[in-house]
Short mmCIF file of C-alpha atoms in Angstrom, two decimals:
data_model
loop_
_atom_site.label_atom_id
_atom_site.label_comp_id
_atom_site.label_asym_id
_atom_site.label_seq_id
_atom_site.Cartn_x
_atom_site.Cartn_y
_atom_site.Cartn_z
CA MET A 1 -67.17 62.48 37.85
CA ALA A 2 -64.04 61.40 39.68
CA ASP A 3 -61.54 64.03 40.73
CA LEU A 4 -58.80 63.84 38.10
CA THR A 5 -56.47 65.87 40.32
CA GLU A 6 -56.69 63.10 42.94
CA GLN A 7 -56.43 60.34 40.35
CA PHE A 8 -53.23 61.82 38.86
CA PRO A 9 -51.51 63.73 41.70
CA THR A 10 -48.18 64.03 39.87
CA MET A 11 -49.69 65.68 36.77
CA THR A 12 -50.50 69.34 36.27
CA ILE A 13 -54.32 69.38 36.28
CA LYS A 14 -56.59 72.28 37.21
CA ALA A 15 -60.31 72.11 37.99
CA HIS A 16 -62.72 74.79 36.72
CA ASP A 17 -59.88 76.68 35.07
CA ARG A 18 -60.72 79.67 32.87
CA LEU A 19 -59.52 79.34 29.30
CA ASP A 20 -59.26 83.07 28.58
CA GLN A 21 -55.79 82.99 30.17
CA TYR A 22 -54.59 80.59 27.45
CA THR A 23 -56.36 81.77 24.27
CA TYR A 24 -54.88 84.39 21.95
CA THR A 25 -58.20 86.28 21.92
CA LYS A 26 -58.17 86.47 25.76
CA THR A 27 -61.74 85.13 25.75
CA GLY A 28 -63.38 81.90 26.89
CA GLY A 29 -65.08 80.47 29.94
CA ALA A 30 -63.91 77.70 32.25
CA ALA A 31 -63.26 74.05 31.46
CA ASP A 32 -64.24 71.36 33.93
CA TRP A 33 -60.61 70.19 33.89
CA VAL A 34 -57.50 71.53 32.21
CA ALA A 35 -54.47 69.24 32.06
CA PHE A 36 -50.94 69.90 30.82
CA PRO A 37 -49.49 66.47 29.94
CA LYS A 38 -45.72 66.31 29.63
CA SER A 39 -45.46 63.02 27.72
CA VAL A 40 -47.28 60.64 25.41
CA ALA A 41 -47.78 58.31 28.39
CA GLU A 42 -49.59 61.07 30.30
CA VAL A 43 -51.82 61.78 27.29
CA GLN A 44 -52.71 58.09 27.12
CA GLN A 45 -53.50 57.89 30.84
CA LEU A 46 -55.63 61.03 30.83
CA VAL A 47 -57.61 60.08 27.72
CA GLN A 48 -58.19 56.53 29.00
CA ALA A 49 -59.43 57.83 32.36
CA ALA A 50 -61.70 60.34 30.67
CA ARG A 51 -63.20 57.76 28.33
CA GLU A 52 -63.80 55.31 31.18
CA GLN A 53 -65.90 58.02 32.85
CA SER A 54 -67.50 59.26 29.59
CA ILE A 55 -65.77 62.63 30.02
CA PRO A 56 -65.37 64.44 26.66
CA VAL A 57 -61.81 65.38 25.69
CA THR A 58 -60.78 68.54 23.81
CA VAL A 59 -57.19 69.14 22.70
CA LEU A 60 -55.63 72.60 22.44
CA GLY A 61 -52.16 73.66 21.37
CA ASN A 62 -51.31 77.35 21.48
CA ALA A 63 -55.03 78.25 21.16
CA SER A 64 -54.19 80.87 18.54
CA ASN A 65 -56.71 80.28 15.70
CA LEU A 66 -59.51 79.61 18.15
CA ILE A 67 -62.54 81.18 19.84
CA VAL A 68 -63.81 79.54 23.04
CA LYS A 69 -67.34 80.52 24.03
CA GLU A 70 -68.25 81.97 27.44
CA GLY A 71 -69.78 78.69 28.60
CA GLY A 72 -66.32 77.17 28.54
CA ILE A 73 -65.71 73.56 27.58
CA ALA A 74 -67.34 70.49 29.09
CA GLY A 75 -65.04 67.74 30.29
CA LEU A 76 -61.26 67.57 30.00
CA VAL A 77 -59.13 70.02 28.02
CA LEU A 78 -55.61 68.89 27.17
CA ILE A 79 -53.17 71.74 26.54
CA LEU A 80 -50.08 70.18 24.96
CA THR A 81 -47.64 73.09 25.25
CA ALA A 82 -45.42 71.13 27.71
CA MET A 83 -44.84 68.54 24.98
CA ASN A 84 -42.53 70.79 22.99
CA GLU A 85 -39.35 68.90 22.16
CA ILE A 86 -37.77 69.54 18.76
CA SER A 87 -34.99 67.38 17.31
CA VAL A 88 -33.08 67.18 14.03
CA HIS A 89 -31.82 64.09 12.21
CA ASP A 90 -30.20 64.68 8.82
CA GLN A 91 -32.76 66.78 6.92
CA VAL A 92 -35.75 65.86 9.08
CA VAL A 93 -36.99 68.09 11.91
CA THR A 94 -39.19 66.23 14.40
CA ALA A 95 -41.36 68.37 16.65
CA GLN A 96 -43.80 67.34 19.36
CA ALA A 97 -47.36 68.58 18.97
CA GLY A 98 -47.06 71.28 21.62
CA ALA A 99 -43.92 72.81 20.16
CA SER A 100 -44.27 76.33 18.85
CA TYR A 101 -44.37 76.41 15.05
CA ILE A 102 -42.22 79.54 15.17
CA GLU A 103 -39.59 77.80 17.34
CA THR A 104 -39.61 74.87 14.94
CA THR A 105 -38.76 77.19 12.04
CA LYS A 106 -35.89 78.64 14.09
CA VAL A 107 -34.46 75.17 14.77
CA ALA A 108 -34.63 74.41 11.04
CA ARG A 109 -32.88 77.70 10.29
CA ASP A 110 -30.17 77.02 12.86
CA HIS A 111 -29.45 73.70 11.12
CA SER A 112 -29.38 75.37 7.66
CA LEU A 113 -32.56 73.55 6.58
CA THR A 114 -34.91 75.26 4.16
CA GLY A 115 -38.62 74.75 3.52
CA LEU A 116 -40.22 76.06 6.71
CA GLU A 117 -39.57 79.77 6.14
CA PHE A 118 -43.24 80.43 5.31
CA ALA A 119 -44.18 79.48 8.89
CA ALA A 120 -41.72 81.85 10.57
CA GLY A 121 -44.53 83.99 11.99
CA ILE A 122 -47.40 81.49 12.39
CA PRO A 123 -48.23 81.65 16.13
CA GLY A 124 -49.78 78.20 16.58
CA SER A 125 -48.41 74.87 17.74
CA VAL A 126 -47.14 72.12 15.48
CA GLY A 127 -50.18 69.98 16.33
CA GLY A 128 -52.55 72.78 15.40
CA ALA A 129 -50.61 73.47 12.21
CA VAL A 130 -50.97 69.83 11.13
CA PHE A 131 -54.63 69.69 12.19
CA MET A 132 -55.61 72.61 9.94
CA ASN A 133 -52.78 72.60 7.39
CA ALA A 134 -51.70 76.06 8.48
CA GLY A 135 -50.07 78.21 5.84
CA ALA A 136 -48.88 81.69 4.92
CA TYR A 137 -47.11 83.50 2.11
CA GLY A 138 -47.62 80.78 -0.46
CA GLY A 139 -46.51 77.89 1.76
CA GLU A 140 -48.57 75.29 3.58
CA THR A 141 -47.77 72.71 6.24
CA LYS A 142 -48.55 69.91 3.77
CA ASP A 143 -45.59 71.03 1.64
CA VAL A 144 -43.09 69.85 4.26
CA ILE A 145 -44.79 67.08 6.24
CA ALA A 146 -43.39 63.55 5.89
CA ASN A 147 -45.21 61.73 8.71
CA VAL A 148 -47.37 62.54 11.70
CA THR A 149 -47.68 60.46 14.87
CA VAL A 150 -51.21 60.43 16.28
CA PHE A 151 -53.10 58.92 19.21
CA MET A 152 -56.16 57.20 17.76
CA PRO A 153 -59.59 56.97 19.43
CA ASP A 154 -59.05 53.25 20.08
CA GLY A 155 -55.92 54.05 22.09
CA ALA A 156 -53.45 53.02 19.41
CA ILE A 157 -50.49 55.19 18.48
CA LYS A 158 -50.24 55.34 14.71
CA THR A 159 -47.97 56.98 12.15
CA LEU A 160 -49.85 58.62 9.28
CA THR A 161 -48.01 59.28 6.05
CA HIS A 162 -48.34 62.48 4.06
CA ASP A 163 -50.80 60.84 1.67
CA GLU A 164 -52.90 59.36 4.48
CA LEU A 165 -53.34 62.87 5.92
CA ALA A 166 -55.23 63.91 2.74
CA PHE A 167 -54.35 67.58 3.20
CA GLY A 168 -56.58 70.27 1.73
CA TYR A 169 -57.07 74.00 2.23
CA ARG A 170 -57.01 74.46 6.03
CA TYR A 171 -57.79 70.75 6.34
CA SER A 172 -56.14 67.47 7.24
CA LYS A 173 -57.63 64.02 7.80
CA VAL A 174 -56.85 64.40 11.51
CA GLN A 175 -60.01 66.55 11.76
CA ASP A 176 -62.18 63.56 10.81
CA LEU A 177 -60.34 60.84 12.74
CA ASP A 178 -60.90 62.23 16.26
CA ALA A 179 -57.17 61.65 16.68
CA ILE A 180 -54.67 63.61 18.76
CA VAL A 181 -51.50 64.79 17.03
CA LEU A 182 -48.45 63.81 19.10
CA ALA A 183 -45.54 64.74 16.80
CA ALA A 184 -44.68 65.60 13.21
CA ASP A 185 -41.71 64.95 10.94
CA PHE A 186 -40.82 67.79 8.58
CA ALA A 187 -38.79 66.76 5.52
CA LEU A 188 -36.60 69.72 4.58
CA GLN A 189 -33.66 70.50 2.28
CA SER A 190 -30.16 71.75 3.02
CA GLY A 191 -29.88 75.46 2.35
CA ASP A 192 -27.87 78.59 2.97
CA GLN A 193 -28.44 79.80 6.52
CA ALA A 194 -28.02 83.47 5.62
CA ALA A 195 -30.61 83.17 2.84
CA ILE A 196 -33.01 81.27 5.11
CA THR A 197 -32.62 83.93 7.81
CA ALA A 198 -33.15 86.74 5.31
CA MET A 199 -36.37 85.19 4.02
CA MET A 200 -37.72 84.62 7.54
CA ASP A 201 -36.86 88.18 8.54
CA ASP A 202 -38.54 89.52 5.40
CA LEU A 203 -41.76 87.55 5.99
CA ASN A 204 -41.86 88.56 9.65
CA GLN A 205 -41.42 92.22 8.70
CA ARG A 206 -44.20 91.96 6.13
CA ARG A 207 -46.43 90.34 8.74
CA ALA A 208 -45.65 93.06 11.31
CA ASP A 209 -46.31 95.80 8.74
CA LYS A 210 -49.70 94.44 7.67
CA GLN A 211 -51.15 92.58 10.65
CA PRO A 212 -52.37 93.85 14.04
CA LEU A 213 -49.86 91.87 16.08
CA GLU A 214 -49.99 94.42 18.89
CA LEU A 215 -53.53 93.39 19.92
CA PRO A 216 -55.05 90.04 20.95
CA SER A 217 -56.74 88.29 18.03
CA CYS A 218 -57.62 84.84 16.74
CA GLY A 219 -55.48 85.27 13.63
CA SER A 220 -57.00 85.07 10.18
CA VAL A 221 -60.75 84.74 10.77
CA PHE A 222 -62.06 83.67 7.37
CA LYS A 223 -61.00 81.21 4.71
CA ARG A 224 -60.03 82.67 1.34
CA PRO A 225 -63.09 82.51 -0.94
CA VAL A 226 -62.39 81.17 -4.43
CA GLY A 227 -61.44 84.11 -6.65
CA TYR A 228 -61.35 86.65 -3.81
CA PHE A 229 -59.43 87.75 -0.72
CA ALA A 230 -61.47 87.87 2.48
CA GLY A 231 -59.68 90.95 3.81
CA LYS A 232 -60.29 92.95 0.62
CA LEU A 233 -63.99 92.03 0.58
CA ILE A 234 -64.36 93.15 4.20
CA HIS A 235 -62.44 96.35 3.49
CA ASP A 236 -64.51 97.08 0.37
CA ALA A 237 -67.70 96.48 2.38
CA GLY A 238 -66.68 99.38 4.63
CA LEU A 239 -66.42 97.19 7.70
CA GLN A 240 -62.98 98.10 9.04
CA GLY A 241 -63.45 99.47 12.53
CA TYR A 242 -66.85 97.78 12.97
CA THR A 243 -67.09 97.04 16.70
CA VAL A 244 -69.27 95.04 19.05
CA GLY A 245 -68.29 95.34 22.71
CA GLY A 246 -64.53 94.86 22.78
CA ALA A 247 -64.24 93.03 19.43
CA GLN A 248 -63.35 95.08 16.36
CA VAL A 249 -62.58 94.44 12.70
CA SER A 250 -58.96 95.52 12.62
CA GLN A 251 -58.21 98.97 11.20
CA LYS A 252 -54.84 97.59 10.08
CA HIS A 253 -55.96 94.38 8.32
CA ALA A 254 -59.64 93.70 7.64
CA GLY A 255 -59.12 89.94 7.79
CA PHE A 256 -58.48 90.13 11.54
CA ILE A 257 -60.81 90.76 14.48
CA VAL A 258 -58.98 92.18 17.47
CA ASN A 259 -59.75 92.48 21.16
CA ILE A 260 -59.53 96.21 21.89
CA GLY A 261 -60.34 95.62 25.56
CA GLY A 262 -62.72 93.35 27.46
CA ALA A 263 -64.03 91.48 24.43
CA THR A 264 -66.08 88.34 24.98
CA ALA A 265 -66.51 85.40 22.64
CA SER A 266 -70.06 86.64 22.03
CA ASP A 267 -68.63 89.97 20.85
CA TYR A 268 -66.36 88.12 18.42
CA LEU A 269 -69.22 85.99 17.10
CA ALA A 270 -71.46 89.04 16.66
CA VAL A 271 -68.77 90.76 14.58
CA ILE A 272 -68.19 87.59 12.53
CA HIS A 273 -71.90 87.17 11.77
CA HIS A 274 -72.30 90.83 10.81
CA VAL A 275 -69.28 90.68 8.50
CA GLN A 276 -70.58 87.51 6.86
CA ALA A 277 -74.02 89.04 6.35
CA GLU A 278 -72.69 92.30 4.88
CA VAL A 279 -70.22 90.65 2.50
CA LYS A 280 -73.00 88.31 1.34
CA ARG A 281 -75.39 91.24 0.88
CA GLN A 282 -72.96 93.51 -0.93
CA PHE A 283 -70.97 91.02 -3.02
CA ASN A 284 -72.96 87.76 -2.85
CA VAL A 285 -69.87 85.98 -1.50
CA THR A 286 -70.12 83.55 1.41
CA LEU A 287 -67.29 83.90 3.93
CA GLU A 288 -66.52 80.68 5.80
CA THR A 289 -64.69 80.85 9.11
CA GLU A 290 -61.15 79.56 9.28
CA VAL A 291 -61.00 80.08 13.04
CA ARG A 292 -62.27 77.17 15.16
CA ILE A 293 -65.25 78.10 17.36
CA ILE A 294 -65.79 75.69 20.24
CA GLY A 295 -67.36 75.47 23.68
CA ARG A 296 -70.69 75.88 25.41
CA ASP A 297 -72.97 78.85 24.83
#
């Protein structure tokens, strides 16, 4: 494997860099390479070099709804947080993939544009939000997406329309295309800035009241089962406070698993598997993970 740091001396690339310093859970082993591209051109160059050498490529945004295993990640990890430009044209907000979803909602608010209030507290990146159709409080990313610019496996840059993205619950077609989200266009409506601000403040207060934001976590761990709420099932199963190592089912919101100190990915996975088994045993409901679990064992 060629030394990518020598091949691209002007880019920010780190060899054998631990991922626990970037993930919201504060867990995860090292990646062979971690790069922080600042432009679409840098993404293209890095991906092309990796593919020429058969180096696998993994893309991360804010690494919020994610668990990286202790074995780290083989190959090249692209962290897109330096690609974070947000612009506004008429009623369309365009955000690069690495832009914070929360910052994007603030830009919309500052331009008196309504439609993104639901995302005011979602901690991920725009790319991650598109990838998994992130949502909260009755709103989903699909409700406001017009187009998404992606880097395709064949090296082409393509614009996918809303319909081509085939959004579903915590799903977009990007997951099946092996494509990299580069930017998204959000189609919004003109609104009253005071009302937009009030709604965002209200949702953020509700989030702070109910969710364990004071501790590291991977966000909402499980998808909502049809006809149920994952958090209520876990609460009713008597699992709040269940702990393995440093990973604990949150005492504040049963749908979250928090790092109470020194948790490893294995701790998280042990808690997840126990919760799934108990909810299945007690209520015959299968909990599917919403959080992405990646990396080497």
